[in-house]
Short mmCIF file of C-alpha atoms and ligand atoms in Angstrom, two decimals:
data_model
loop_
_atom_site.label_atom_id
_atom_site.label_comp_id
_atom_site.label_asym_id
_atom_site.label_seq_id
_atom_site.Cartn_x
_atom_site.Cartn_y
_atom_site.Cartn_z
CA MET A 1 85.02 77.99 92.77
CA GLU A 2 87.81 79.19 90.50
CA VAL A 3 85.85 82.32 89.58
CA PHE A 4 85.09 82.88 93.27
CA ILE A 5 88.81 82.67 94.10
CA ARG A 6 89.84 84.98 91.26
CA ARG A 7 87.33 87.61 92.38
CA LEU A 8 87.97 87.26 96.13
CA PRO A 9 89.51 90.48 97.55
CA LYS A 10 92.99 89.58 98.82
CA VAL A 11 95.55 91.07 101.19
CA GLU A 12 99.20 90.06 100.88
CA LEU A 13 101.52 90.22 103.92
CA HIS A 14 104.53 88.15 102.87
CA LEU A 15 106.14 89.12 99.58
CA HIS A 16 109.84 89.68 98.94
CA ILE A 17 109.92 92.28 96.18
CA GLU A 18 113.19 90.81 94.85
CA GLY A 19 111.36 87.47 94.63
CA SER A 20 108.85 88.96 92.18
CA LEU A 21 111.56 89.50 89.54
CA GLU A 22 110.35 87.52 86.52
CA PRO A 23 113.03 86.22 84.12
CA GLU A 24 111.72 88.48 81.31
CA LEU A 25 112.40 91.61 83.37
CA MET A 26 115.66 90.11 84.69
CA PHE A 27 116.96 89.75 81.12
CA GLU A 28 115.81 93.27 80.21
CA MET A 29 117.63 94.78 83.22
CA ALA A 30 120.74 92.64 82.66
CA GLU A 31 120.96 94.01 79.15
CA ARG A 32 120.42 97.65 79.99
CA ASN A 33 122.87 97.48 82.93
CA GLY A 34 125.50 95.40 81.13
CA ILE A 35 125.35 92.56 83.65
CA SER A 36 125.93 88.97 82.58
CA LEU A 37 123.56 86.22 83.71
CA PRO A 38 124.36 82.52 84.17
CA TYR A 39 121.48 81.72 81.76
CA SER A 40 121.37 82.35 78.02
CA THR A 41 117.58 82.19 77.65
CA ILE A 42 114.48 82.89 79.73
CA GLU A 43 113.56 79.23 79.44
CA GLU A 44 116.94 78.19 80.81
CA ALA A 45 116.40 80.50 83.79
CA ARG A 46 112.97 79.02 84.50
CA ASN A 47 114.38 75.50 84.20
CA ALA A 48 117.01 76.36 86.82
CA TYR A 49 114.26 77.16 89.36
CA GLN A 50 114.26 73.67 90.95
CA PHE A 51 115.07 73.70 94.64
CA GLU A 52 115.90 71.13 97.31
CA ASP A 53 115.56 73.46 100.28
CA LEU A 54 115.67 77.12 101.35
CA GLN A 55 119.43 77.54 100.81
CA SER A 56 119.39 76.18 97.25
CA PHE A 57 116.69 78.77 96.48
CA LEU A 58 118.49 81.66 98.20
CA ASN A 59 121.63 81.12 96.08
CA ILE A 60 119.61 81.63 92.89
CA TYR A 61 117.49 84.44 94.37
CA TYR A 62 120.52 86.56 95.36
CA GLN A 63 122.07 85.91 91.95
CA GLY A 64 118.95 87.23 90.19
CA ALA A 65 118.90 90.40 92.31
CA ASN A 66 122.30 91.42 90.84
CA VAL A 67 120.55 92.94 87.81
CA LEU A 68 118.84 95.57 90.00
CA VAL A 69 121.03 98.66 89.82
CA THR A 70 119.18 101.93 89.22
CA GLU A 71 116.18 103.57 90.89
CA ARG A 72 114.28 102.83 87.68
CA ASP A 73 115.03 99.10 88.10
CA PHE A 74 113.52 99.08 91.60
CA PHE A 75 110.56 101.09 90.34
CA ASP A 76 109.93 98.75 87.38
CA LEU A 77 110.25 95.66 89.59
CA THR A 78 107.70 96.99 92.08
CA TRP A 79 105.36 98.29 89.38
CA ALA A 80 105.30 94.90 87.63
CA TYR A 81 104.35 93.28 90.97
CA LEU A 82 101.57 95.82 91.55
CA LEU A 83 100.08 95.06 88.11
CA ARG A 84 99.96 91.38 89.14
CA CYS A 85 98.24 92.45 92.36
CA LYS A 86 95.62 94.31 90.35
CA ALA A 87 94.96 91.25 88.18
CA ASP A 88 94.60 89.09 91.33
CA ASN A 89 92.27 91.49 93.21
CA VAL A 90 94.91 92.19 95.85
CA ILE A 91 93.59 95.35 97.52
CA HIS A 92 96.38 95.85 100.08
CA THR A 93 99.96 94.55 100.24
CA GLU A 94 102.80 94.74 102.78
CA ILE A 95 106.06 93.99 101.03
CA PHE A 96 109.56 93.09 102.18
CA PHE A 97 112.78 94.42 100.72
CA ASP A 98 116.33 93.26 101.46
CA PRO A 99 118.55 96.38 101.43
CA GLN A 100 121.71 94.43 102.30
CA THR A 101 121.46 92.39 99.08
CA HIS A 102 121.96 95.67 97.24
CA THR A 103 124.16 97.80 99.50
CA ALA A 104 126.69 94.92 99.55
CA ARG A 105 127.04 95.47 95.77
CA GLY A 106 127.57 99.22 96.14
CA ILE A 107 123.96 100.25 95.41
CA ALA A 108 122.88 103.13 97.66
CA PHE A 109 120.13 102.47 100.22
CA ASP A 110 118.33 105.55 98.87
CA THR A 111 118.30 104.19 95.30
CA VAL A 112 116.57 101.02 96.51
CA ILE A 113 113.94 102.58 98.73
CA ASN A 114 113.18 105.52 96.42
CA GLY A 115 112.46 103.24 93.46
CA ILE A 116 110.24 100.91 95.48
CA PHE A 117 108.45 103.71 97.30
CA HIS A 118 107.63 105.74 94.20
CA ALA A 119 106.07 102.68 92.57
CA LEU A 120 104.00 101.97 95.70
CA ARG A 121 102.77 105.57 95.71
CA GLN A 122 101.82 105.36 92.04
CA GLY A 123 100.08 102.02 92.75
CA GLU A 124 97.93 103.68 95.36
CA LYS A 125 97.05 106.57 93.02
CA GLU A 126 96.54 104.72 89.75
CA LEU A 127 95.57 101.20 90.80
CA GLY A 128 93.90 101.85 94.16
CA ILE A 129 96.19 99.36 95.92
CA THR A 130 97.31 100.44 99.41
CA SER A 131 100.65 99.25 100.74
CA LYS A 132 103.29 99.21 103.49
CA LEU A 133 107.02 98.56 103.34
CA ILE A 134 108.95 96.20 105.65
CA MET A 135 112.76 96.24 105.73
CA CYS A 136 114.32 92.80 106.27
CA PHE A 137 117.71 92.02 107.77
CA LEU A 138 119.60 89.09 106.26
CA ARG A 139 120.08 86.66 109.14
CA HIS A 140 123.18 85.02 107.65
CA LEU A 141 124.97 88.37 108.15
CA SER A 142 126.01 89.78 111.52
CA GLU A 143 123.92 91.82 113.95
CA GLU A 144 126.44 94.68 113.52
CA GLU A 145 125.62 94.78 109.81
CA ALA A 146 121.89 94.80 110.66
CA LEU A 147 122.49 97.75 113.01
CA GLU A 148 124.30 99.62 110.19
CA THR A 149 121.36 98.97 107.90
CA LEU A 150 118.94 100.27 110.52
CA ALA A 151 121.02 103.45 110.75
CA GLN A 152 120.86 103.86 106.95
CA ALA A 153 117.07 103.60 107.16
CA GLU A 154 116.72 106.43 109.68
CA PRO A 155 116.08 109.21 107.11
CA HIS A 156 113.28 107.05 105.63
CA LEU A 157 111.45 105.97 108.77
CA ASN A 158 108.20 107.51 107.57
CA ARG A 159 108.26 105.06 104.64
CA ILE A 160 108.89 101.88 106.66
CA VAL A 161 106.33 100.26 108.94
CA ALA A 162 108.39 97.37 110.34
CA VAL A 163 111.63 95.42 110.27
CA GLY A 164 111.77 91.72 109.44
CA LEU A 165 114.25 88.85 109.40
CA ASP A 166 114.81 86.61 106.39
CA SER A 167 117.40 84.40 104.62
CA SER A 168 118.89 81.18 106.10
CA GLU A 169 116.92 80.21 109.21
CA ILE A 170 118.99 77.21 110.29
CA GLY A 171 122.01 78.31 112.32
CA HIS A 172 120.78 81.92 112.63
CA PRO A 173 118.15 81.97 115.39
CA PRO A 174 116.17 85.02 116.57
CA ALA A 175 118.44 85.55 119.60
CA LYS A 176 121.22 86.70 117.24
CA PHE A 177 119.18 89.85 116.44
CA GLN A 178 117.70 90.78 119.80
CA ARG A 179 119.60 94.08 120.14
CA VAL A 180 118.76 95.41 116.67
CA PHE A 181 115.10 94.46 117.04
CA THR A 182 114.93 96.18 120.45
CA LYS A 183 116.41 99.28 118.82
CA ALA A 184 113.93 99.16 115.91
CA LEU A 185 111.02 98.91 118.38
CA ALA A 186 112.38 101.92 120.28
CA MET A 187 112.42 103.83 116.97
CA GLY A 188 108.68 103.18 116.61
CA LEU A 189 108.90 100.35 114.08
CA LYS A 190 106.95 97.13 114.35
CA THR A 191 108.74 93.78 114.05
CA VAL A 192 108.11 90.53 112.19
CA ALA A 193 110.40 87.53 111.57
CA HIS A 194 110.61 84.42 109.43
CA ALA A 195 110.46 81.56 111.94
CA GLY A 196 109.41 77.92 111.79
CA GLU A 197 109.78 77.71 108.00
CA GLU A 198 112.59 75.13 108.01
CA GLY A 199 113.71 75.83 111.56
CA PRO A 200 112.25 74.47 114.82
CA ALA A 201 109.14 75.60 116.71
CA SER A 202 111.48 77.11 119.33
CA ASN A 203 112.36 79.82 116.79
CA ILE A 204 108.68 80.86 116.83
CA TRP A 205 108.70 81.15 120.65
CA ASP A 206 111.97 83.12 120.46
CA ALA A 207 110.68 85.46 117.75
CA MET A 208 107.71 86.28 120.01
CA ASN A 209 109.60 86.46 123.31
CA LEU A 210 112.93 87.98 122.25
CA LEU A 211 112.01 90.03 119.16
CA ASN A 212 108.48 91.06 120.18
CA VAL A 213 107.09 90.31 116.74
CA SER A 214 103.60 91.30 115.63
CA ARG A 215 103.50 88.45 113.09
CA ILE A 216 105.38 85.22 112.35
CA ASP A 217 106.38 84.73 108.71
CA HIS A 218 105.71 81.09 107.72
CA GLY A 219 105.42 79.47 111.19
CA VAL A 220 104.17 76.17 109.81
CA GLN A 221 106.56 74.15 112.03
CA CYS A 222 104.44 75.22 115.04
CA THR A 223 102.70 71.84 114.88
CA GLU A 224 105.84 70.28 116.42
CA ASP A 225 104.71 71.86 119.71
CA PRO A 226 101.02 71.55 120.76
CA VAL A 227 101.51 74.09 123.57
CA LEU A 228 102.69 76.60 120.97
CA VAL A 229 99.72 75.88 118.68
CA ALA A 230 97.33 76.53 121.58
CA ASP A 231 99.20 79.74 122.43
CA LEU A 232 99.07 80.99 118.81
CA ALA A 233 95.34 80.31 118.66
CA LYS A 234 94.70 82.11 121.93
CA SER A 235 96.83 85.17 121.13
CA ARG A 236 95.74 85.27 117.46
CA MET A 237 99.42 85.78 116.57
CA PRO A 238 99.27 85.86 112.76
CA LEU A 239 101.17 83.36 110.59
CA THR A 240 101.90 84.53 107.04
CA VAL A 241 101.82 81.14 105.34
CA CYS A 242 103.17 80.68 101.78
CA PRO A 243 101.74 77.46 100.32
CA LEU A 244 103.49 77.25 96.92
CA SER A 245 106.79 78.29 98.51
CA ASN A 246 106.48 75.49 101.06
CA ILE A 247 106.06 72.90 98.32
CA LYS A 248 108.86 74.29 96.11
CA LEU A 249 111.27 74.36 99.08
CA ARG A 250 110.09 70.92 100.25
CA VAL A 251 108.78 71.99 103.63
CA PHE A 252 105.82 69.68 102.80
CA ASP A 253 105.99 66.81 100.28
CA SER A 254 102.77 67.87 98.55
CA MET A 255 100.00 70.43 98.93
CA SER A 256 97.64 67.75 100.25
CA ASP A 257 100.02 67.42 103.24
CA HIS A 258 99.92 71.17 103.99
CA ASN A 259 98.63 72.13 107.45
CA ILE A 260 97.11 75.55 106.64
CA LEU A 261 93.44 74.52 106.89
CA THR A 262 94.06 72.44 110.02
CA LEU A 263 95.59 75.51 111.65
CA LEU A 264 92.70 77.68 110.41
CA ASP A 265 90.21 75.25 111.97
CA GLN A 266 92.16 75.37 115.23
CA GLY A 267 91.53 79.12 115.38
CA LEU A 268 94.96 80.41 114.32
CA CYS A 269 95.20 83.66 112.38
CA VAL A 270 96.69 82.06 109.26
CA THR A 271 96.91 83.90 105.94
CA ILE A 272 97.86 82.97 102.35
CA ASN A 273 100.81 84.74 100.68
CA SER A 274 103.10 84.31 97.68
CA ASP A 275 106.63 84.83 99.18
CA ASP A 276 108.74 84.82 95.97
CA PRO A 277 106.20 84.37 93.20
CA ALA A 278 108.60 84.57 90.23
CA PHE A 279 110.48 81.56 91.62
CA PHE A 280 107.73 79.47 93.23
CA GLY A 281 105.15 79.23 90.47
CA GLY A 282 102.65 81.91 91.21
CA TYR A 283 101.11 84.98 92.75
CA MET A 284 98.21 85.29 95.21
CA THR A 285 95.47 83.77 93.08
CA ASP A 286 97.76 80.85 92.15
CA ASN A 287 98.40 80.18 95.84
CA PHE A 288 94.67 80.23 96.66
CA LEU A 289 93.94 77.95 93.68
CA ALA A 290 96.67 75.48 94.69
CA VAL A 291 95.29 75.27 98.24
CA ASN A 292 91.78 74.92 96.86
CA ASN A 293 92.69 72.11 94.47
CA ALA A 294 94.51 70.05 97.11
CA LEU A 295 92.60 70.82 100.32
CA HIS A 296 89.09 71.85 99.18
CA PRO A 297 88.35 74.72 101.59
CA SER A 298 84.81 76.06 101.88
CA ARG A 299 83.95 79.51 100.59
CA SER A 300 83.70 80.81 104.12
CA GLN A 301 87.18 79.45 104.92
CA LEU A 302 88.55 81.28 101.86
CA VAL A 303 86.92 84.52 102.94
CA GLN A 304 88.23 83.96 106.48
CA LEU A 305 91.79 83.85 105.11
CA THR A 306 91.38 87.41 103.80
CA ARG A 307 89.56 88.40 107.00
CA ASN A 308 92.62 87.15 108.93
CA ALA A 309 95.01 89.08 106.68
CA ILE A 310 93.08 92.30 107.35
CA GLU A 311 93.28 91.58 111.09
CA ALA A 312 97.03 90.87 110.80
CA SER A 313 97.88 93.90 108.64
CA PHE A 314 99.55 97.08 109.87
CA ILE A 315 96.77 99.41 108.66
CA SER A 316 94.64 101.64 110.90
CA ASP A 317 91.27 100.48 112.23
CA GLU A 318 89.60 102.86 109.81
CA GLU A 319 91.43 101.36 106.82
CA ALA A 320 90.65 97.86 108.10
CA ASN A 321 86.95 98.78 108.24
CA THR A 322 87.12 99.84 104.59
CA LEU A 323 88.74 96.54 103.55
CA ASN A 324 86.30 94.49 105.64
CA ALA A 325 83.41 96.36 104.01
CA ALA A 326 84.79 95.37 100.57
CA LEU A 327 84.94 91.76 101.75
CA ASP A 328 81.38 91.92 103.17
CA GLU A 329 80.14 93.23 99.85
CA PHE A 330 81.93 90.46 97.98
CA TRP A 331 80.38 87.85 100.30
CA ALA A 332 76.90 89.34 99.88
CA ASN A 333 77.26 89.13 96.10
CA HIS A 334 79.11 85.85 95.70
CA GLY A 335 78.72 83.80 98.91
CA ASN A 336 75.87 81.80 97.41
CA ASP A 337 77.01 81.54 93.77
CA ALA A 338 76.41 78.11 92.35
N1 LIG B 401 112.65 82.40 103.59
C1 LIG B 401 113.74 83.04 104.02
N2 LIG B 401 114.30 84.02 103.35
C2 LIG B 401 113.76 84.41 102.20
C3 LIG B 401 112.63 83.78 101.71
C4 LIG B 401 112.04 82.73 102.45
O1 LIG B 401 111.03 82.13 102.11
N3 LIG B 401 112.34 84.40 100.53
C5 LIG B 401 113.26 85.37 100.35
N4 LIG B 401 114.13 85.37 101.35
ZN1 LIG B 402 109.67 84.84 102.92
#
């Protein structure tokens, strides 16, 4: 089964590029940019990655992002992630970036997006990995600041497929961002939002009804509300679930308590994603393996998770057909392996 999982073609839809910053690269960038870190060794950094909840993680995550200064830094960060994608057989990825984390430190919006975008383009050319870029607003900041960020993105609209909403969910519900999301939709962008990670199921309803989202990021708290679960199954509203993240941030006590396969069996369009892999203990294959070891999915359930991600992605029907054909071929060759 482990070989099957390693070879399985994968599609990632929930990845914060700043959350893929491994301590090794963090130290390298800190040195070349003359930035001091609160850790003296890589091991000390890794040891500090113990979290009680989302906020305790976010404090460390924003701290780490301080080393990202130049276009080259954003390029190197994204390129390192794409090499991990290649190793994990990720064939398509839709990644988040948090411009406000950087513009607040005086880094130009253009520096951030140019570095990320050039790496994605090189990834497509040299690694054969297709990709899309999603710009997230930090929900602990004001809607006015989100509107300013949207204005900064205007010259780059051809490089951005959607806007998203991340950071502290509790106390910052979807309603706070209704105007900026309406504006983004009018500009031709799609919308997604983190909802029902730590926050209540009502945030999932509000993300759908007020922000018109095409996907819910996380969404695992939907089980609080059986009417919502039935609605998600019927509409096939995708949930980008992040198993290792949920354990690290104590959304579930252990992986054997995770509801991803229950939701899959109920007909929801659930997918597996890595969220912030440098902080949560692994990339796509690691997330699939962790689910496998605790919940023992069948091979067809594992393939269905990629099938769902293709359905939930923002690619054209033609591109989706290409990815589904790759998955069909994989199933024909490996569906019956001993
Ligand atoms: N939740 C909310 N905000 C985030 C996350 C997350 O899992 N990762 C990075 N920013
Ligand atoms: Zn996330």
